[in-house]
PDB file of C-alpha atoms in Angstrom:
ATOM      1  CA  MET P   1     -17.157   1.522   4.786  1.00 85.00           C
ATOM      2  CA  LYS P   2     -18.303  -2.114   4.680  1.00 85.00           C
ATOM      3  CA  LYS P   3     -19.582  -1.557   1.119  1.00 87.00           C
ATOM      4  CA  GLN P   4     -16.234  -0.226  -0.116  1.00 88.00           C
ATOM      5  CA  GLU P   5     -13.817  -2.700  -1.639  1.00 89.00           C
ATOM      6  CA  GLN P   6     -10.806  -1.657   0.417  1.00 90.00           C
ATOM      7  CA  THR P   7     -12.610  -1.948   3.743  1.00 88.00           C
ATOM      8  CA  ALA P   8     -15.047  -4.768   2.946  1.00 89.00           C
ATOM      9  CA  TRP P   9     -13.250  -6.914   5.545  1.00 88.00           C
ATOM     10  CA  LEU P  10     -15.103  -4.949   8.221  1.00 87.00           C
ATOM     11  CA  SER P  11     -18.147  -7.104   7.466  1.00 88.00           C
ATOM     12  CA  GLU P  12     -16.265 -10.102   8.856  1.00 88.00           C
ATOM     13  CA  VAL P  13     -15.988  -8.435  12.266  1.00 86.00           C
ATOM     14  CA  ASP P  14     -18.672  -8.296  14.945  1.00 87.00           C
ATOM     15  CA  ALA P  15     -20.608  -5.041  14.537  1.00 88.00           C
ATOM     16  CA  THR P  16     -20.859  -4.369  18.280  1.00 88.00           C
ATOM     17  CA  ALA P  17     -17.070  -4.739  18.595  1.00 90.00           C
ATOM     18  CA  LEU P  18     -16.624  -1.979  16.014  1.00 90.00           C
ATOM     19  CA  GLN P  19     -19.110   0.187  17.902  1.00 89.00           C
ATOM     20  CA  SER P  20     -17.195  -0.375  21.157  1.00 90.00           C
ATOM     21  CA  GLU P  21     -13.916   0.738  19.559  1.00 89.00           C
ATOM     22  CA  LEU P  22     -15.554   3.872  18.148  1.00 90.00           C
ATOM     23  CA  LYS P  23     -16.832   4.741  21.629  1.00 91.00           C
ATOM     24  CA  ARG P  24     -13.319   4.270  23.040  1.00 91.00           C
ATOM     25  CA  LEU P  25     -11.880   6.461  20.282  1.00 92.00           C
ATOM     26  CA  ASP P  26     -14.463   9.140  21.025  1.00 94.00           C
ATOM     27  CA  SER P  27     -13.599   9.038  24.749  1.00 94.00           C
ATOM     28  CA  ALA P  28      -9.884   9.278  23.949  1.00 94.00           C
ATOM     29  CA  TYR P  29     -10.360  12.392  21.839  1.00 95.00           C
ATOM     30  CA  ARG P  30     -12.649  13.978  24.422  1.00 95.00           C
ATOM     31  CA  ASN P  31     -10.034  13.384  27.138  1.00 95.00           C
ATOM     32  CA  PHE P  32      -7.364  14.904  24.869  1.00 95.00           C
ATOM     33  CA  PHE P  33      -9.322  18.080  24.069  1.00 95.00           C
ATOM     34  CA  ASP P  34     -10.259  18.449  27.727  1.00 94.00           C
ATOM     35  CA  SER P  35      -6.519  18.199  28.665  1.00 93.00           C
ATOM     36  CA  ARG P  36      -7.027  15.015  30.650  1.00 92.00           C
ATOM     37  CA  ALA P  37      -4.845  12.785  28.467  1.00 91.00           C
ATOM     38  CA  SER P  38      -2.284  12.876  25.653  1.00 92.00           C
ATOM     39  CA  PHE P  39      -3.130  12.576  21.963  1.00 94.00           C
ATOM     40  CA  PRO P  40      -4.522   9.097  21.076  1.00 90.00           C
ATOM     41  CA  ARG P  41      -2.079   6.694  19.472  1.00 87.00           C
ATOM     42  CA  PHE P  42      -2.583   3.473  17.544  1.00 83.00           C
ATOM     43  CA  LYS P  43      -1.833   0.292  19.428  1.00 78.00           C
ATOM     44  CA  ARG P  44       1.401  -1.338  18.317  1.00 76.00           C
ATOM     45  CA  LYS P  45       1.039  -4.445  16.187  1.00 72.00           C
ATOM     46  CA  ARG P  46       3.459  -6.302  18.500  1.00 71.00           C
ATOM     47  CA  ASP P  47       1.708  -5.176  21.661  1.00 74.00           C
ATOM     48  CA  ARG P  48       1.217  -8.125  23.997  1.00 73.00           C
ATOM     49  CA  HIS P  49      -2.219  -6.856  25.083  1.00 77.00           C
ATOM     50  CA  GLN P  50      -4.591  -7.949  22.317  1.00 84.00           C
ATOM     51  CA  SER P  51      -8.308  -7.733  23.037  1.00 89.00           C
ATOM     52  CA  TYR P  52     -11.698  -6.584  21.852  1.00 91.00           C
ATOM     53  CA  THR P  53     -15.007  -5.925  23.554  1.00 92.00           C
ATOM     54  CA  THR P  54     -18.410  -7.014  22.254  1.00 91.00           C
ATOM     55  CA  LYS P  55     -21.945  -6.364  23.502  1.00 87.00           C
ATOM     56  CA  CYS P  56     -24.699  -8.867  24.073  1.00 85.00           C
ATOM     57  CA  ILE P  57     -27.891  -8.310  22.091  1.00 78.00           C
ATOM     58  CA  TYR P  58     -31.220 -10.120  22.215  1.00 69.00           C
ATOM     59  CA  ASN P  59     -30.665 -10.867  25.872  1.00 56.00           C
ATOM     60  CA  TYR P  60     -33.937 -10.020  27.555  1.00 57.00           C
ATOM     61  CA  LYS P  61     -36.363 -11.573  29.980  1.00 58.00           C
ATOM     62  CA  ARG P  62     -38.829 -13.053  27.502  1.00 59.00           C
ATOM     63  CA  TYR P  63     -42.592 -13.193  27.819  1.00 59.00           C
ATOM     64  CA  PRO P  64     -44.266 -15.076  24.946  1.00 62.00           C
ATOM     65  CA  LYS P  65     -47.640 -13.797  23.765  1.00 65.00           C
ATOM     66  CA  LYS P  66     -50.016 -14.567  20.944  1.00 63.00           C
ATOM     67  CA  SER P  67     -50.366 -11.797  18.364  1.00 63.00           C
ATOM     68  CA  GLU P  68     -53.585 -10.801  16.586  1.00 62.00           C
ATOM     69  CA  LYS P  69     -52.623 -13.054  13.661  1.00 63.00           C
ATOM     70  CA  GLY P  70     -52.188 -16.025  15.969  1.00 63.00           C
ATOM     71  CA  SER P  71     -48.386 -16.174  15.805  1.00 66.00           C
ATOM     72  CA  GLU P  72     -46.260 -16.104  18.937  1.00 64.00           C
ATOM     73  CA  VAL P  73     -44.238 -12.948  19.640  1.00 66.00           C
ATOM     74  CA  MET P  74     -41.749 -12.133  22.376  1.00 65.00           C
ATOM     75  CA  LEU P  75     -42.233  -9.243  24.774  1.00 68.00           C
ATOM     76  CA  ASP P  76     -39.859  -7.780  27.348  1.00 63.00           C
ATOM     77  CA  GLU P  77     -40.774  -6.878  30.942  1.00 62.00           C
ATOM     78  CA  ASN P  78     -42.106  -3.495  29.721  1.00 67.00           C
ATOM     79  CA  GLY P  79     -44.454  -5.142  27.232  1.00 66.00           C
ATOM     80  CA  GLU P  80     -42.451  -4.060  24.174  1.00 66.00           C
ATOM     81  CA  ARG P  81     -41.801  -6.459  21.333  1.00 63.00           C
ATOM     82  CA  ILE P  82     -38.243  -7.813  21.075  1.00 63.00           C
ATOM     83  CA  PRO P  83     -36.449 -10.056  18.546  1.00 61.00           C
ATOM     84  CA  ALA P  84     -37.104 -13.748  18.915  1.00 62.00           C
ATOM     85  CA  GLY P  85     -33.519 -14.830  18.217  1.00 65.00           C
ATOM     86  CA  PRO P  86     -31.182 -16.262  20.841  1.00 72.00           C
ATOM     87  CA  PRO P  87     -28.793 -13.961  22.743  1.00 79.00           C
ATOM     88  CA  SER P  88     -25.504 -13.258  20.946  1.00 83.00           C
ATOM     89  CA  ILE P  89     -23.442 -14.145  24.045  1.00 87.00           C
ATOM     90  CA  GLU P  90     -24.128 -17.251  26.129  1.00 86.00           C
ATOM     91  CA  VAL P  91     -22.091 -19.243  28.645  1.00 88.00           C
ATOM     92  CA  ARG P  92     -22.727 -22.970  29.031  1.00 86.00           C
ATOM     93  CA  SER P  93     -20.812 -25.954  30.299  1.00 86.00           C
ATOM     94  CA  LYS P  94     -17.481 -26.120  28.387  1.00 89.00           C
ATOM     95  CA  ALA P  95     -18.614 -23.647  25.695  1.00 91.00           C
ATOM     96  CA  VAL P  96     -19.162 -19.933  25.080  1.00 91.00           C
ATOM     97  CA  ARG P  97     -21.224 -18.359  22.316  1.00 90.00           C
ATOM     98  CA  LEU P  98     -19.662 -15.239  20.762  1.00 91.00           C
ATOM     99  CA  PRO P  99     -20.977 -13.013  17.959  1.00 89.00           C
ATOM    100  CA  LYS P 100     -19.704 -14.026  14.485  1.00 88.00           C
ATOM    101  CA  LEU P 101     -17.869 -16.992  16.014  1.00 89.00           C
ATOM    102  CA  GLY P 102     -20.697 -19.091  17.351  1.00 89.00           C
ATOM    103  CA  TRP P 103     -20.040 -21.732  19.992  1.00 92.00           C
ATOM    104  CA  VAL P 104     -16.388 -21.980  21.094  1.00 92.00           C
ATOM    105  CA  LYS P 105     -14.961 -24.629  23.425  1.00 93.00           C
ATOM    106  CA  ALA P 106     -13.893 -23.106  26.729  1.00 92.00           C
ATOM    107  CA  ARG P 107     -13.337 -23.862  30.385  1.00 90.00           C
ATOM    108  CA  THR P 108     -16.299 -22.385  32.234  1.00 86.00           C
ATOM    109  CA  PRO P 109     -15.901 -23.037  35.964  1.00 81.00           C
ATOM    110  CA  ARG P 110     -18.454 -20.414  37.103  1.00 77.00           C
ATOM    111  CA  PHE P 111     -21.936 -19.401  35.971  1.00 76.00           C
ATOM    112  CA  PRO P 112     -23.010 -16.090  37.571  1.00 72.00           C
ATOM    113  CA  ASP P 113     -26.741 -15.545  37.861  1.00 74.00           C
ATOM    114  CA  GLY P 114     -27.775 -12.479  35.886  1.00 76.00           C
ATOM    115  CA  ARG P 115     -28.075 -10.889  32.489  1.00 79.00           C
ATOM    116  CA  ILE P 116     -24.950 -10.780  30.319  1.00 84.00           C
ATOM    117  CA  ARG P 117     -24.185  -7.230  29.211  1.00 85.00           C
ATOM    118  CA  GLY P 118     -21.007  -7.859  27.221  1.00 90.00           C
ATOM    119  CA  ALA P 119     -17.746  -9.741  26.962  1.00 92.00           C
ATOM    120  CA  THR P 120     -14.075  -8.997  26.421  1.00 94.00           C
ATOM    121  CA  VAL P 121     -11.943 -11.476  24.456  1.00 94.00           C
ATOM    122  CA  SER P 122      -8.209 -11.190  25.059  1.00 92.00           C
ATOM    123  CA  GLN P 123      -5.093 -13.066  23.925  1.00 88.00           C
ATOM    124  CA  ASP P 124      -1.760 -13.356  25.732  1.00 83.00           C
ATOM    125  CA  PRO P 125       1.644 -13.649  23.980  1.00 78.00           C
ATOM    126  CA  ASP P 126       1.525 -17.467  24.290  1.00 78.00           C
ATOM    127  CA  GLY P 127      -1.596 -17.594  22.131  1.00 82.00           C
ATOM    128  CA  ARG P 128      -4.037 -18.426  24.911  1.00 88.00           C
ATOM    129  CA  TYR P 129      -7.477 -16.814  24.727  1.00 92.00           C
ATOM    130  CA  TYR P 130      -9.606 -15.606  27.629  1.00 92.00           C
ATOM    131  CA  VAL P 131     -13.223 -14.404  27.785  1.00 93.00           C
ATOM    132  CA  SER P 132     -14.311 -12.029  30.540  1.00 92.00           C
ATOM    133  CA  THR P 133     -18.092 -11.532  30.770  1.00 90.00           C
ATOM    134  CA  CYS P 134     -19.898  -8.630  32.385  1.00 89.00           C
ATOM    135  CA  TYR P 135     -23.150  -9.481  34.174  1.00 85.00           C
ATOM    136  CA  GLU P 136     -25.984  -7.325  35.444  1.00 80.00           C
ATOM    137  CA  THR P 137     -27.612  -8.677  38.606  1.00 78.00           C
ATOM    138  CA  ASP P 138     -30.099  -7.521  41.184  1.00 75.00           C
ATOM    139  CA  ASP P 139     -28.955  -6.157  44.530  1.00 73.00           C
ATOM    140  CA  PRO P 140     -27.697  -9.042  46.678  1.00 70.00           C
ATOM    141  CA  ALA P 141     -29.858  -9.969  49.617  1.00 69.00           C
ATOM    142  CA  GLN P 142     -28.534  -8.959  53.011  1.00 73.00           C
ATOM    143  CA  PRO P 143     -27.483 -11.902  55.187  1.00 71.00           C
ATOM    144  CA  ASP P 144     -29.808 -12.855  58.003  1.00 73.00           C
ATOM    145  CA  THR P 145     -27.845 -12.479  61.261  1.00 73.00           C
ATOM    146  CA  ALA P 146     -30.764 -13.242  63.580  1.00 72.00           C
ATOM    147  CA  GLY P 147     -29.812 -16.898  63.884  1.00 73.00           C
ATOM    148  CA  ILE P 148     -26.142 -16.301  64.819  1.00 76.00           C
ATOM    149  CA  THR P 149     -25.593 -17.338  68.436  1.00 78.00           C
ATOM    150  CA  ASN P 150     -21.817 -17.825  68.593  1.00 82.00           C
ATOM    151  CA  PRO P 151     -19.914 -14.928  66.969  1.00 83.00           C
ATOM    152  CA  VAL P 152     -16.156 -15.311  66.474  1.00 88.00           C
ATOM    153  CA  GLY P 153     -13.523 -12.560  66.367  1.00 92.00           C
ATOM    154  CA  LEU P 154     -10.589 -12.710  63.948  1.00 92.00           C
ATOM    155  CA  ASP P 155      -7.080 -11.263  64.509  1.00 92.00           C
ATOM    156  CA  CYS P 156      -4.822 -11.031  61.416  1.00 91.00           C
ATOM    157  CA  GLY P 157      -1.092 -11.150  62.028  1.00 88.00           C
ATOM    158  CA  LEU P 158       2.277 -11.902  60.411  1.00 84.00           C
ATOM    159  CA  LYS P 159       3.517 -15.002  62.231  1.00 87.00           C
ATOM    160  CA  ASP P 160       0.063 -16.566  62.077  1.00 90.00           C
ATOM    161  CA  LEU P 161      -2.281 -15.551  59.265  1.00 90.00           C
ATOM    162  CA  VAL P 162      -5.429 -15.521  61.414  1.00 93.00           C
ATOM    163  CA  ILE P 163      -6.123 -16.295  65.069  1.00 93.00           C
ATOM    164  CA  THR P 164      -9.724 -16.666  66.146  1.00 93.00           C
ATOM    165  CA  SER P 165     -11.147 -15.724  69.533  1.00 91.00           C
ATOM    166  CA  ASP P 166     -11.578 -19.446  70.174  1.00 89.00           C
ATOM    167  CA  GLY P 167      -7.811 -19.908  70.001  1.00 89.00           C
ATOM    168  CA  VAL P 168      -7.674 -21.545  66.558  1.00 91.00           C
ATOM    169  CA  LYS P 169      -4.595 -20.553  64.561  1.00 92.00           C
ATOM    170  CA  TYR P 170      -4.248 -20.537  60.753  1.00 92.00           C
ATOM    171  CA  ALA P 171      -0.660 -20.697  59.553  1.00 90.00           C
ATOM    172  CA  ASN P 172       0.853 -18.068  57.262  1.00 88.00           C
ATOM    173  CA  HIS P 173       2.295 -20.162  54.418  1.00 87.00           C
ATOM    174  CA  ARG P 174       4.456 -17.311  53.017  1.00 86.00           C
ATOM    175  CA  TYR P 175       4.025 -18.317  49.407  1.00 85.00           C
ATOM    176  CA  LEU P 176       6.342 -15.523  48.206  1.00 86.00           C
ATOM    177  CA  ASN P 177       9.310 -16.948  50.116  1.00 85.00           C
ATOM    178  CA  GLN P 178       8.569 -20.378  48.645  1.00 85.00           C
ATOM    179  CA  THR P 179       8.678 -19.069  45.075  1.00 90.00           C
ATOM    180  CA  LEU P 180      11.616 -16.633  45.373  1.00 91.00           C
ATOM    181  CA  ARG P 181      13.963 -19.115  43.676  1.00 90.00           C
ATOM    182  CA  ARG P 182      11.678 -19.489  40.674  1.00 89.00           C
ATOM    183  CA  LEU P 183      11.182 -15.726  40.577  1.00 88.00           C
ATOM    184  CA  LYS P 184      14.952 -15.124  40.440  1.00 91.00           C
ATOM    185  CA  GLN P 185      15.328 -17.621  37.607  1.00 89.00           C
ATOM    186  CA  ALA P 186      12.518 -15.956  35.643  1.00 86.00           C
ATOM    187  CA  GLN P 187      14.063 -12.504  36.170  1.00 87.00           C
ATOM    188  CA  ARG P 188      17.444 -13.738  34.931  1.00 90.00           C
ATOM    189  CA  ALA P 189      15.792 -15.232  31.843  1.00 87.00           C
ATOM    190  CA  LEU P 190      13.966 -11.960  31.200  1.00 86.00           C
ATOM    191  CA  SER P 191      17.150  -9.922  31.466  1.00 88.00           C
ATOM    192  CA  ARG P 192      18.744 -11.978  28.669  1.00 87.00           C
ATOM    193  CA  LYS P 193      15.879 -11.418  26.195  1.00 85.00           C
ATOM    194  CA  HIS P 194      16.160  -8.805  23.481  1.00 84.00           C
ATOM    195  CA  LYS P 195      14.083  -5.731  24.302  1.00 79.00           C
ATOM    196  CA  GLY P 196      10.875  -5.679  22.278  1.00 72.00           C
ATOM    197  CA  SER P 197      11.264  -9.255  21.028  1.00 79.00           C
ATOM    198  CA  VAL P 198       8.549 -11.932  20.948  1.00 75.00           C
ATOM    199  CA  CYS P 199      10.466 -13.987  23.516  1.00 78.00           C
ATOM    200  CA  GLN P 200      10.460 -11.092  25.939  1.00 75.00           C
ATOM    201  CA  GLU P 201       6.703 -10.713  25.536  1.00 73.00           C
ATOM    202  CA  LYS P 202       6.227 -14.432  26.323  1.00 72.00           C
ATOM    203  CA  VAL P 203       8.322 -14.160  29.499  1.00 69.00           C
ATOM    204  CA  HIS P 204       6.184 -11.142  30.572  1.00 65.00           C
ATOM    205  CA  SER P 205       3.052 -13.254  30.314  1.00 61.00           C
TER     206      SER P 205
END
């Protein structure tokens, strides 16, 4: 389809994103024919949930090795040769690398330790973009409790959020009650918006 004139624009899109959508379409039809879901429908153009999922490639643990010709090749942990290019998805300080887009400025407050499997890029009605990355990590190590000499019990309540066995109390701030006025104003504003309009979608976000 990428070689046809009418659908040549598919070449501008990340190939792994197209593969992900085909897998979702296949799952939707399987669920329909197995009577687990209704017939698949196209997403509305004005739907406020806009997103796509891409997969990370060339993301391996690399082991350089000299080949018979003297050039350096990259091997994975199983000893198989892998491409020498950089991974298609990377997260660094204030930037994210995405396939077909390259490095994009972003707020990156956390850096999980592990191998990136994929990422989902989404957009809200206000035009803000978010990137959610999926990591593969080893099993977390169990905490060492041998050195604990003073255990503390916790009691969760309503008047006080937590009371420890030492008598320390943590107040329940009741954030919902503090924001009820703003919530009522937002609900009134939403009720005045035309159903299905862009303004209604922005209030939802």
